PDB file of C-alpha atoms and ligand atoms in Angstrom:
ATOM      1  CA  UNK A   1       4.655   3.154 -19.451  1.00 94.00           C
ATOM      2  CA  UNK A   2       4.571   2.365 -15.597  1.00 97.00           C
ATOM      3  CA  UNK A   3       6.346  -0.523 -15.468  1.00 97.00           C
ATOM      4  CA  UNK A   4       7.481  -2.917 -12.292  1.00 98.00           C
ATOM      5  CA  UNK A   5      10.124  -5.696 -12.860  1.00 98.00           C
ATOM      6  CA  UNK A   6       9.920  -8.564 -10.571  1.00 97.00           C
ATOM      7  CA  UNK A   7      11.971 -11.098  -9.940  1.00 96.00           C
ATOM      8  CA  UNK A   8      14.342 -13.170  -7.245  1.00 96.00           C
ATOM      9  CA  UNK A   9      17.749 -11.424  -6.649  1.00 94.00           C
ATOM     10  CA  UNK A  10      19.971 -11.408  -9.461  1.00 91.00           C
ATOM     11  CA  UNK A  11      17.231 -12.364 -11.975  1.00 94.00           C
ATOM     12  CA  UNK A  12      18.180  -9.791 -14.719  1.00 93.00           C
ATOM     13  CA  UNK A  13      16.237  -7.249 -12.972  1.00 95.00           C
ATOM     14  CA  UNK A  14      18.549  -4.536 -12.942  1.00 94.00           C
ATOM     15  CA  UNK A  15      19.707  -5.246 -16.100  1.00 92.00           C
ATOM     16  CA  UNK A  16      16.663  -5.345 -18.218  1.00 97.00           C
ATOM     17  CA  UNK A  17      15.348  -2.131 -16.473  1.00 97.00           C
ATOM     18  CA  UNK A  18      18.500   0.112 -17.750  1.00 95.00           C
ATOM     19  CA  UNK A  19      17.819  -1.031 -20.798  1.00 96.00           C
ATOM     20  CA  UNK A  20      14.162  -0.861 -21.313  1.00 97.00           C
ATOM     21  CA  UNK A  21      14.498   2.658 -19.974  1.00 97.00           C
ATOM     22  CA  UNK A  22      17.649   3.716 -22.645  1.00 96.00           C
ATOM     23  CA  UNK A  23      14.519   2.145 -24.579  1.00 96.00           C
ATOM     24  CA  UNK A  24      11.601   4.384 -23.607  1.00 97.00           C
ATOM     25  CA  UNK A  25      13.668   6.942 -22.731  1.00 96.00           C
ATOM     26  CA  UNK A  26      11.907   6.828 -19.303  1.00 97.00           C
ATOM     27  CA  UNK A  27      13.922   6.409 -15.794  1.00 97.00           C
ATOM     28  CA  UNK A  28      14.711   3.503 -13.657  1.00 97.00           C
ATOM     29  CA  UNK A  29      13.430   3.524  -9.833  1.00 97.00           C
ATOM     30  CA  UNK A  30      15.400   1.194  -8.405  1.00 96.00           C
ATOM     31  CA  UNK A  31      14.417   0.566  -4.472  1.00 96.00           C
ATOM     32  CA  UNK A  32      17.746  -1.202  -4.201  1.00 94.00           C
ATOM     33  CA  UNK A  33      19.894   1.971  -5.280  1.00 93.00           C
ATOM     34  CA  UNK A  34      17.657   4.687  -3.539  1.00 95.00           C
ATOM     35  CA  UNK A  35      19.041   2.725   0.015  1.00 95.00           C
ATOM     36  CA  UNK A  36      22.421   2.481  -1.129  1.00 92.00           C
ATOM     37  CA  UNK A  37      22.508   6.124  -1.651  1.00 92.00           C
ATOM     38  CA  UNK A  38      21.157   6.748   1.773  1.00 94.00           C
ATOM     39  CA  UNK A  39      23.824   4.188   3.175  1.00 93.00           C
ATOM     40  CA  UNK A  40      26.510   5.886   1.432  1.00 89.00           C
ATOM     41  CA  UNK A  41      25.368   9.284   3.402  1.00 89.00           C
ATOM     42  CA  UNK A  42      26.216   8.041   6.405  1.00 81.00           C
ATOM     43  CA  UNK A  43      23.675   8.907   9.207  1.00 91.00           C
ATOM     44  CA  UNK A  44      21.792   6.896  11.352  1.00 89.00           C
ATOM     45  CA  UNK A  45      19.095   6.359   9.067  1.00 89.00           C
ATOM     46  CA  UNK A  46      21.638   4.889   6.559  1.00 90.00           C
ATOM     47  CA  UNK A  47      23.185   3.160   9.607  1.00 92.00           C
ATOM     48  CA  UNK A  48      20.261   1.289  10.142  1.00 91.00           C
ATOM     49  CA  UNK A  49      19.214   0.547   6.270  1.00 93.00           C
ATOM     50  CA  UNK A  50      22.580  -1.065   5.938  1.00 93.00           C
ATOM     51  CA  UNK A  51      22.135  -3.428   9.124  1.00 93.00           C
ATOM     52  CA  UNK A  52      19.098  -4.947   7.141  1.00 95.00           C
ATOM     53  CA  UNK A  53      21.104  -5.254   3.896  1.00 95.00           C
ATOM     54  CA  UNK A  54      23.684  -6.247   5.167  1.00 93.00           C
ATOM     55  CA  UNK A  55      21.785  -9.170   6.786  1.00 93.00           C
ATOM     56  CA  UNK A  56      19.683 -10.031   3.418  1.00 94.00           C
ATOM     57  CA  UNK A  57      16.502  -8.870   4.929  1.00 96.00           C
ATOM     58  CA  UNK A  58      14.036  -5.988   3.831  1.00 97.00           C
ATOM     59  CA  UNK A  59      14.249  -2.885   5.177  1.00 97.00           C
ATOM     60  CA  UNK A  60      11.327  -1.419   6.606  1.00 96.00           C
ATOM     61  CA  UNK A  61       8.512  -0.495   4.581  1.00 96.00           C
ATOM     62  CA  UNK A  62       8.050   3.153   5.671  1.00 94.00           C
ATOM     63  CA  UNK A  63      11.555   4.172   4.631  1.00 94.00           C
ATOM     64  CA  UNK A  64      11.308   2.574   1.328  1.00 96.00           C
ATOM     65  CA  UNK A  65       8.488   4.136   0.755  1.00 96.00           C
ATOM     66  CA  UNK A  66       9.096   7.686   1.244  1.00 94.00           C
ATOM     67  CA  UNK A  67      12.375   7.609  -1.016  1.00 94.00           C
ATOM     68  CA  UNK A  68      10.369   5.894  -3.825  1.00 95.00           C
ATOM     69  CA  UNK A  69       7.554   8.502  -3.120  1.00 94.00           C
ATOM     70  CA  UNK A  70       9.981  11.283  -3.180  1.00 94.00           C
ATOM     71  CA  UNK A  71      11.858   9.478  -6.448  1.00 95.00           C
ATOM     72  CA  UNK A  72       8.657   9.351  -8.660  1.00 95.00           C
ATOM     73  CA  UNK A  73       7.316  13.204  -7.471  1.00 93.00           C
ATOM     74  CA  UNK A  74      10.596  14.168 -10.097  1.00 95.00           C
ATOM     75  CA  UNK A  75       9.684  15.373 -13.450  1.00 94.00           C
ATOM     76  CA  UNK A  76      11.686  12.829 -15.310  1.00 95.00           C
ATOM     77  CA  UNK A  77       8.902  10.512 -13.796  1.00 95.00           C
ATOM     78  CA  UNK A  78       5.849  11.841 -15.220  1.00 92.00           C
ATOM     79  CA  UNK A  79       6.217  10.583 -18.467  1.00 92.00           C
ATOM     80  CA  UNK A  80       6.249   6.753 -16.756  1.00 96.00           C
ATOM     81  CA  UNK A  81       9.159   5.171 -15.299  1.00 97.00           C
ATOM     82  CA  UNK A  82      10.530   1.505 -14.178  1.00 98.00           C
ATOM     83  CA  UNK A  83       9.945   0.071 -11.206  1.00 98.00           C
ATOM     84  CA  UNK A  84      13.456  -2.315 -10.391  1.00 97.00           C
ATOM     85  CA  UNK A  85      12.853  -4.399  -6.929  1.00 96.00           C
ATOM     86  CA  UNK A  86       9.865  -2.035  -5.675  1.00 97.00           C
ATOM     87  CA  UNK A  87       7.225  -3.026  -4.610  1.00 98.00           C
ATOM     88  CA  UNK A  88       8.740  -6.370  -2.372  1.00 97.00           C
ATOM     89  CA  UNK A  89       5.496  -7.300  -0.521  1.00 98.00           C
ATOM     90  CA  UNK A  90       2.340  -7.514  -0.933  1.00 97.00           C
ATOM     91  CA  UNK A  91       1.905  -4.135   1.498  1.00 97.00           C
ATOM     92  CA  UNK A  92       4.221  -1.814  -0.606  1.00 98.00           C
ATOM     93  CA  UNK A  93       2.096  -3.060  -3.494  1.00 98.00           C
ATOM     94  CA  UNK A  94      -0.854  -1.759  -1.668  1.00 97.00           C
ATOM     95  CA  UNK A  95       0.854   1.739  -0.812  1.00 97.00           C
ATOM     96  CA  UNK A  96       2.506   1.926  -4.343  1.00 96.00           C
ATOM     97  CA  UNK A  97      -1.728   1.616  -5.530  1.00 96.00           C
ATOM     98  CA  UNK A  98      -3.305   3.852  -3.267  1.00 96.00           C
ATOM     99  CA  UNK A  99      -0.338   6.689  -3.995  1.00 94.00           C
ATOM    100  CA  UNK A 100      -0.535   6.627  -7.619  1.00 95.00           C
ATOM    101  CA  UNK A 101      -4.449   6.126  -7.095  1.00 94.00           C
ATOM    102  CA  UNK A 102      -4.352   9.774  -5.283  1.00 93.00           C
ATOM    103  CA  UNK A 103      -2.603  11.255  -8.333  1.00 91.00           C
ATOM    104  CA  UNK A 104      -5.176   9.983 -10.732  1.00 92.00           C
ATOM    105  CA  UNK A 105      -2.473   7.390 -11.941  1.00 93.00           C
ATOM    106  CA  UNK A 106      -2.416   3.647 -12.188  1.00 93.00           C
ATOM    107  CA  UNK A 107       0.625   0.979 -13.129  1.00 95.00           C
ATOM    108  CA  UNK A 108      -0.066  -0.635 -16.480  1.00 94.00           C
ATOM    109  CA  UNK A 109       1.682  -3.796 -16.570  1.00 96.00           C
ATOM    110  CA  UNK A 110       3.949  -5.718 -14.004  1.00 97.00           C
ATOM    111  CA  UNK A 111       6.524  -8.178 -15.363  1.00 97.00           C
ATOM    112  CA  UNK A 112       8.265 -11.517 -13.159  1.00 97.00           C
ATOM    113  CA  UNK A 113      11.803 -12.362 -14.718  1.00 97.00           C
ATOM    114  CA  UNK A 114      12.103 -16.172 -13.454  1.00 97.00           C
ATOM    115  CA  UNK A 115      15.296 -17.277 -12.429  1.00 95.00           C
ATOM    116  CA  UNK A 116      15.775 -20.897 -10.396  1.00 94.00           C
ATOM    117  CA  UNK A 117      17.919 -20.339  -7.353  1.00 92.00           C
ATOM    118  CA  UNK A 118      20.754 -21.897  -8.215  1.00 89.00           C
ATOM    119  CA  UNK A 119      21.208 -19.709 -11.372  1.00 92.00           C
ATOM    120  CA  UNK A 120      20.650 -16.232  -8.567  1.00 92.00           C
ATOM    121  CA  UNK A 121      23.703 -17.422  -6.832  1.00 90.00           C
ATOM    122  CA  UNK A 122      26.157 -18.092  -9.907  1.00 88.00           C
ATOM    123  CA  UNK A 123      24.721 -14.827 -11.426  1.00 90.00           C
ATOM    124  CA  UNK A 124      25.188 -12.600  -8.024  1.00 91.00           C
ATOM    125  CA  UNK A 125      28.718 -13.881  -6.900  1.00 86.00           C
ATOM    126  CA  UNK A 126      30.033 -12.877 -10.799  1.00 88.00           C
ATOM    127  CA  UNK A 127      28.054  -9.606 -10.571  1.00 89.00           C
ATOM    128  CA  UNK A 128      30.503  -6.133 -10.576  1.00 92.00           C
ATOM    129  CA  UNK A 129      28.920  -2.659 -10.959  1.00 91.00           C
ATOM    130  CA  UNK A 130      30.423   0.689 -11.674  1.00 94.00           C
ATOM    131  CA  UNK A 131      31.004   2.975  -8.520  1.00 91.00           C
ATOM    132  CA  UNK A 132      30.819   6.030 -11.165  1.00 93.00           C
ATOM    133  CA  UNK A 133      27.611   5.146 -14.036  1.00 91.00           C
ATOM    134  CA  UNK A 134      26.165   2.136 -12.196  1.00 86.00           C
ATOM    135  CA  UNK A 135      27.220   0.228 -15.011  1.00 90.00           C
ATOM    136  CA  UNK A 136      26.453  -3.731 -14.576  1.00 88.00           C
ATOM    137  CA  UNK A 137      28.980  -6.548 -15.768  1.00 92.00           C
ATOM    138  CA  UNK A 138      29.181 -10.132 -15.262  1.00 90.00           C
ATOM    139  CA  UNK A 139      32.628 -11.679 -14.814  1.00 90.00           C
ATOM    140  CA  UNK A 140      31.667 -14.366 -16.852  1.00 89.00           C
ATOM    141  CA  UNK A 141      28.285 -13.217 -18.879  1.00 87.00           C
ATOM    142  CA  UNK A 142      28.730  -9.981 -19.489  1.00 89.00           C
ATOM    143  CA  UNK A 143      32.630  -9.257 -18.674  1.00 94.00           C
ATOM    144  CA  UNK A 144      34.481  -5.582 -19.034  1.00 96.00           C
ATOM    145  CA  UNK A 145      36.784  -5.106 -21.617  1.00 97.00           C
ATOM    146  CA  UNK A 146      39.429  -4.474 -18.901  1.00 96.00           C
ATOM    147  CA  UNK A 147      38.983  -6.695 -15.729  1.00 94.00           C
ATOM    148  CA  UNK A 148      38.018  -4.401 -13.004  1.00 95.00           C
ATOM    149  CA  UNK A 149      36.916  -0.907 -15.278  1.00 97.00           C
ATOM    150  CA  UNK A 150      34.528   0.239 -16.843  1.00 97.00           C
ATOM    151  CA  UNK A 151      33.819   0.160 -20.901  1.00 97.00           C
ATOM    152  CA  UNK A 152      31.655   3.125 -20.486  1.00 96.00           C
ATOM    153  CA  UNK A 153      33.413   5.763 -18.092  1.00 97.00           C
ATOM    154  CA  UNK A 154      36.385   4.156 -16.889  1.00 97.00           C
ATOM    155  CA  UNK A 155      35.189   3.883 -13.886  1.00 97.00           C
ATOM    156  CA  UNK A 156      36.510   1.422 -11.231  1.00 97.00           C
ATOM    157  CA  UNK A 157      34.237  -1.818 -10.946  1.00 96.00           C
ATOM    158  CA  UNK A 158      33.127  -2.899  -7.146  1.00 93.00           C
ATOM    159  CA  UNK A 159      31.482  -6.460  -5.585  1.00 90.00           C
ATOM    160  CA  UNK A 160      27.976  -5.262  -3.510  1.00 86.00           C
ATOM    161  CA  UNK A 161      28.436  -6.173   0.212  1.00 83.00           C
ATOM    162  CA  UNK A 162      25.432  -8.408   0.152  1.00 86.00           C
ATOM    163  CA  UNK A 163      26.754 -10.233  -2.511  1.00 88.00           C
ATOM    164  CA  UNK A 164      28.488 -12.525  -0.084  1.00 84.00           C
ATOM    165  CA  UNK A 165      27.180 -16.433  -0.488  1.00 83.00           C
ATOM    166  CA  UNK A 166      25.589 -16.635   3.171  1.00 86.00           C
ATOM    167  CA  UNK A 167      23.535 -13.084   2.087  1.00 89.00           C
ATOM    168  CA  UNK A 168      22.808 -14.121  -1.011  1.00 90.00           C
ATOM    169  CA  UNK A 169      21.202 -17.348  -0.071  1.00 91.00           C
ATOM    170  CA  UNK A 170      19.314 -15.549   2.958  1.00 93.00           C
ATOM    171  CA  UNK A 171      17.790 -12.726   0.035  1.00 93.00           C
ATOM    172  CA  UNK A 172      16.488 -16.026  -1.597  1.00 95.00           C
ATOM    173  CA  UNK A 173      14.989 -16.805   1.418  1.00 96.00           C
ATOM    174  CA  UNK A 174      13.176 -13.715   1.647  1.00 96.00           C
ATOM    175  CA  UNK A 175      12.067 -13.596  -1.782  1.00 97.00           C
ATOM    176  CA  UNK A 176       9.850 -16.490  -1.666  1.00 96.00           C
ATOM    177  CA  UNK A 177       8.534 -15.748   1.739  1.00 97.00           C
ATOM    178  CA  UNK A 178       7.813 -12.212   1.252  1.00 97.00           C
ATOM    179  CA  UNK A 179       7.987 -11.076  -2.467  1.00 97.00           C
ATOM    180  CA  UNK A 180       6.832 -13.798  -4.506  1.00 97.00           C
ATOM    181  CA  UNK A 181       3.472 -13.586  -3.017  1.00 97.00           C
ATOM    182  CA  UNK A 182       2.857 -10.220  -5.464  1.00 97.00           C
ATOM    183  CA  UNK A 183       3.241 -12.953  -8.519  1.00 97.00           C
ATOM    184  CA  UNK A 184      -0.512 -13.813  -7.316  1.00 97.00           C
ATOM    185  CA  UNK A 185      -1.511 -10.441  -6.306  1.00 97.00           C
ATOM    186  CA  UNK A 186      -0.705  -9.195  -9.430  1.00 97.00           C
ATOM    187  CA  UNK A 187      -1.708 -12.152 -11.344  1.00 96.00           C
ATOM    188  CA  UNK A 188      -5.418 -11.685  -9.884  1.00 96.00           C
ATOM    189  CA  UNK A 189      -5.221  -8.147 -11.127  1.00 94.00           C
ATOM    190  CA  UNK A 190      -4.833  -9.011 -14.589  1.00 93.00           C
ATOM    191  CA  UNK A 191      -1.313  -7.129 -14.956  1.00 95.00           C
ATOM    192  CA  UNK A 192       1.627  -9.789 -14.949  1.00 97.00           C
ATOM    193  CA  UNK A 193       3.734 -11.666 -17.443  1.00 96.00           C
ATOM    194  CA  UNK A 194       5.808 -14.396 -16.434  1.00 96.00           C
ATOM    195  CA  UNK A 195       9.072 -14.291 -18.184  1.00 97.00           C
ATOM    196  CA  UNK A 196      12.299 -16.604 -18.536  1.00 97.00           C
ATOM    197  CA  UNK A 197      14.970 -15.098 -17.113  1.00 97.00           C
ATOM    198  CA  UNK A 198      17.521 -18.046 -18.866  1.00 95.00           C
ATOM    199  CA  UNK A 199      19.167 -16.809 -21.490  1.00 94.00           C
ATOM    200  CA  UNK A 200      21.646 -13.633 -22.725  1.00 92.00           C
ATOM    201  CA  UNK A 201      20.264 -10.290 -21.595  1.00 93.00           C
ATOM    202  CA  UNK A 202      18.906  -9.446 -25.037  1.00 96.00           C
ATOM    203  CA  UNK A 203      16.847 -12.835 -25.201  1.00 97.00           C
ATOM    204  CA  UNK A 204      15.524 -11.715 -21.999  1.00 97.00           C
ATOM    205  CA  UNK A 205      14.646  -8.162 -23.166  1.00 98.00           C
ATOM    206  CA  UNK A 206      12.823  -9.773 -26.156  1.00 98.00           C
ATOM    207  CA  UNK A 207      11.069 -12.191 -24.254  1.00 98.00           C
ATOM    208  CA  UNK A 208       9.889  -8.916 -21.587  1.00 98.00           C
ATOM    209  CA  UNK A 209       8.798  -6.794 -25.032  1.00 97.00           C
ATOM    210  CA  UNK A 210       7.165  -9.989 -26.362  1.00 96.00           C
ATOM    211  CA  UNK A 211       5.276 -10.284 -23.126  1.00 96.00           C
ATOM    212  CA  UNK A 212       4.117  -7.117 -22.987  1.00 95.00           C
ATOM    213  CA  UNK A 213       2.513  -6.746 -25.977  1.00 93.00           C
ATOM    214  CA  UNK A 214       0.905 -10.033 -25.531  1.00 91.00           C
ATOM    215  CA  UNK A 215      -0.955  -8.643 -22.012  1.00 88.00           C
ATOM    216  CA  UNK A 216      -2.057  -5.407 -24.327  1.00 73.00           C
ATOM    217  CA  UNK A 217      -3.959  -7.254 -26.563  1.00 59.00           C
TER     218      UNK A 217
HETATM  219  P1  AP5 B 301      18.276  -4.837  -4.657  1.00 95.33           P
HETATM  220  O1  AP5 B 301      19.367  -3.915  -4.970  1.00 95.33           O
HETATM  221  O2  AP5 B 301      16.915  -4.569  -5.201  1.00 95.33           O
HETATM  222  O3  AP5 B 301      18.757  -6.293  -5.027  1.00 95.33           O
HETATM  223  P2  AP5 B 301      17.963  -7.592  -5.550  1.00 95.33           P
HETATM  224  O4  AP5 B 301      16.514  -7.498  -5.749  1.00 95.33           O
HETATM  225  O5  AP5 B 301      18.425  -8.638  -4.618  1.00 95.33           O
HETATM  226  O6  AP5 B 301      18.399  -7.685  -6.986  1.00 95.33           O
HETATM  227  P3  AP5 B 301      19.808  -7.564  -7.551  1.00 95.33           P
HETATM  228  O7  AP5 B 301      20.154  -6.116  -7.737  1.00 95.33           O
HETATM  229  O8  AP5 B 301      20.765  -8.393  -6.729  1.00 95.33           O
HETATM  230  O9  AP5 B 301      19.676  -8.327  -8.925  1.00 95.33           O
HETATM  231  P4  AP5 B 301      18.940  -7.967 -10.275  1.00 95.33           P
HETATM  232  O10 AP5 B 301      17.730  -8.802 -10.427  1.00 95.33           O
HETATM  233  O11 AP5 B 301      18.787  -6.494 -10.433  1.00 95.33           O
HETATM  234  O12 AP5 B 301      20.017  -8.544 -11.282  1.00 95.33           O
HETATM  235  P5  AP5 B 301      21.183  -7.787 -12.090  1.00 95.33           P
HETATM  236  O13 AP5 B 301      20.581  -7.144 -13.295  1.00 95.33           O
HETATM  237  O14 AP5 B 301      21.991  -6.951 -11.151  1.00 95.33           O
HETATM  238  O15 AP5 B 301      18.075  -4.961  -3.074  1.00 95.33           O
HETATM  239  C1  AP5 B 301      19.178  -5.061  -2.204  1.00 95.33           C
HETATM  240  C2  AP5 B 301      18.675  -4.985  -0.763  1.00 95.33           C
HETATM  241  O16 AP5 B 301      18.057  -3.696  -0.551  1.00 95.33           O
HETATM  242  C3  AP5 B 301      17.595  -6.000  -0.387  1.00 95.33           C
HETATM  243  O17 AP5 B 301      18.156  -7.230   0.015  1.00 95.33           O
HETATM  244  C4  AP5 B 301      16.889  -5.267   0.758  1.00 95.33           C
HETATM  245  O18 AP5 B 301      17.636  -5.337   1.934  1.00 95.33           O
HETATM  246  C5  AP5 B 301      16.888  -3.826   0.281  1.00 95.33           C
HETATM  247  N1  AP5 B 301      15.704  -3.470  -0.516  1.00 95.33           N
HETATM  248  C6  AP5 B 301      15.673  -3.153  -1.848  1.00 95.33           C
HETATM  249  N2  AP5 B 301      14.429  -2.864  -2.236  1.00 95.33           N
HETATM  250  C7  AP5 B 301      13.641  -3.012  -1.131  1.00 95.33           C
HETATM  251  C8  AP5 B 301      12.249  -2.875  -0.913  1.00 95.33           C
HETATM  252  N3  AP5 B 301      11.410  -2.535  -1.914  1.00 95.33           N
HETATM  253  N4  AP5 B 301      11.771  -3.103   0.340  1.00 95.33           N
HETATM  254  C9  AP5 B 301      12.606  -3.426   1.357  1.00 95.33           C
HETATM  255  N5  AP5 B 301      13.951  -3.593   1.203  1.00 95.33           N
HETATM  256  C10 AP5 B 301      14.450  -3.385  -0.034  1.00 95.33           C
HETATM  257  O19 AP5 B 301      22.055  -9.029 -12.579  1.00 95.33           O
HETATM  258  C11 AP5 B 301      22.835  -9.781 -11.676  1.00 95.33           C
HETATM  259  C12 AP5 B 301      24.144 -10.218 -12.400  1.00 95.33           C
HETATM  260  O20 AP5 B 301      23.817 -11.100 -13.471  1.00 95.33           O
HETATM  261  C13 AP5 B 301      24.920  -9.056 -13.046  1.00 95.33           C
HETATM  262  O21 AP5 B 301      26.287  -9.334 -12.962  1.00 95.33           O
HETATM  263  C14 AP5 B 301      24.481  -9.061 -14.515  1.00 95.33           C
HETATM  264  O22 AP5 B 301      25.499  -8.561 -15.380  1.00 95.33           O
HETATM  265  C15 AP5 B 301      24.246 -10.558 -14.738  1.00 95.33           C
HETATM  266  N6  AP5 B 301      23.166 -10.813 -15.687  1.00 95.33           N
HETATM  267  C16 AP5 B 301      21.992 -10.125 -15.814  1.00 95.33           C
HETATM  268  N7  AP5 B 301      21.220 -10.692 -16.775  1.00 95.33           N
HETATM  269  C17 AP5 B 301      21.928 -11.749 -17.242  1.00 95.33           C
HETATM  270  C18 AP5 B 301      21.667 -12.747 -18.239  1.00 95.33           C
HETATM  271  N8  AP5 B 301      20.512 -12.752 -18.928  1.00 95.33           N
HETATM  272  N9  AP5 B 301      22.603 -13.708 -18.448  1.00 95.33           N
HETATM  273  C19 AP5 B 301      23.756 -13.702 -17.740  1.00 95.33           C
HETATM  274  N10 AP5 B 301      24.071 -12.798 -16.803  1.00 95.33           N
HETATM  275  C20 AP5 B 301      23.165 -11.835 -16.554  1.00 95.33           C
END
């Protein structure tokens, strides 16, 4: 399966993509962690990502796409993986084509979560991750055994930097103007399924599976 999860910030996206992948046993891609590895290195190029992040906006295309290039050239990708917040415009969607397209490959199926705004913004400000296994809570939905660690590893839980209100509500922005256009462009293309992203995580994931076996038939 070649697989890309769309969706507004804090949709589920994330979520739904570790666990169809624990499914499939095939691996996430998530744009949004690639850059926050490069951040965490340090150098000018991370320097730079961050300043975009850090302001809500997208980063430039060309950088994104080389570390998601780079990403799926690993073996664990051959066997299909999960795109999580790549492609984000209707340009990287073009790219994300033509590269598999060179490689005799093609995506099979494309999947919106739908969240209204005002759910992204109660969802992001409760969100806390895992510094160690990436591990994704909710404070209120989905909270840790242990405020602050992880059940998994133990690890020590952390707030994104972008998860700030003024960010969060700037990301929306940027979703509709740049990102929801691919709902379309995808839709034309025969490949998407519009999903509710209301509801516990495992509704979701039911509702995604459901969806996708509808747009095989
Ligand atoms: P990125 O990391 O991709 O962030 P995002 O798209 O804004 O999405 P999020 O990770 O915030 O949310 P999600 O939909 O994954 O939801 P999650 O599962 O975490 O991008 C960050 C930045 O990087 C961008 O702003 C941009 O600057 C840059 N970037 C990334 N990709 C780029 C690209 N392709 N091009 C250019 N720039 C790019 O869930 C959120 C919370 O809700 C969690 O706490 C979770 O536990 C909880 N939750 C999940 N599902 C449910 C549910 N069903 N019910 C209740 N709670 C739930």
């Amino acid at each position: 399966m070649r697989l890309v999860l769309l969706g507004p910030p804090g949709a589920g996206k994330g979520t739904q993509a570790q666990a169809l992948a624990a499914l499939w046993g095939i691996p996430q891609v998530a744009s949004g962690d690639l850059l926050r590895a490069v951040v965490r290195e340090d150098t000018e190029l991370g320097r730079e990502a961050a300043g975009y992040m850090e302001r809500g906006q997208l980063v430039p295309d060309e950088l994104v796409l080389k570390l998601v290039a780079e990403r799926l050239q690993k073996k664990d990708a051959r066997g299909g993986f999960i795109l999580d917040g790549f492609p984000r415009n209707v340009a990287q969607a073009e790219r994300l084509a033509a590269g598999l397209e060179r490689v005799g490959l093609k995506l099979d199926k494309v999947v919106a979560v739908m969240l209204p705004d005002e759910e992204v913004v109660k969802r992001i400000s409760g969100r806390r991750t895992c510094e160690n296994c990436a591990a994704m809570y909710h404070v209120v939905f989905e909270p840790p055994a242990k405020a602050g660690v992880c059940d998994k590893c133990g690890g020590a839980l952390y707030q994104r930097e972008d998860d700030a209100e003024q960010t969060v509500r700037e990301r929306i922005k940027v979703y509709h103007a740049a990102t929801r256009p691919l709902l379309d462009h995808y839709g034309r293309l025969g490949m998407l399924a519009k999903v509710d992203g209301v509801g516990r995580p495992d509704e979701v994931e039911k509702r995604i599976l459901a969806a996708l076996d509808r747009l095989a038939a």
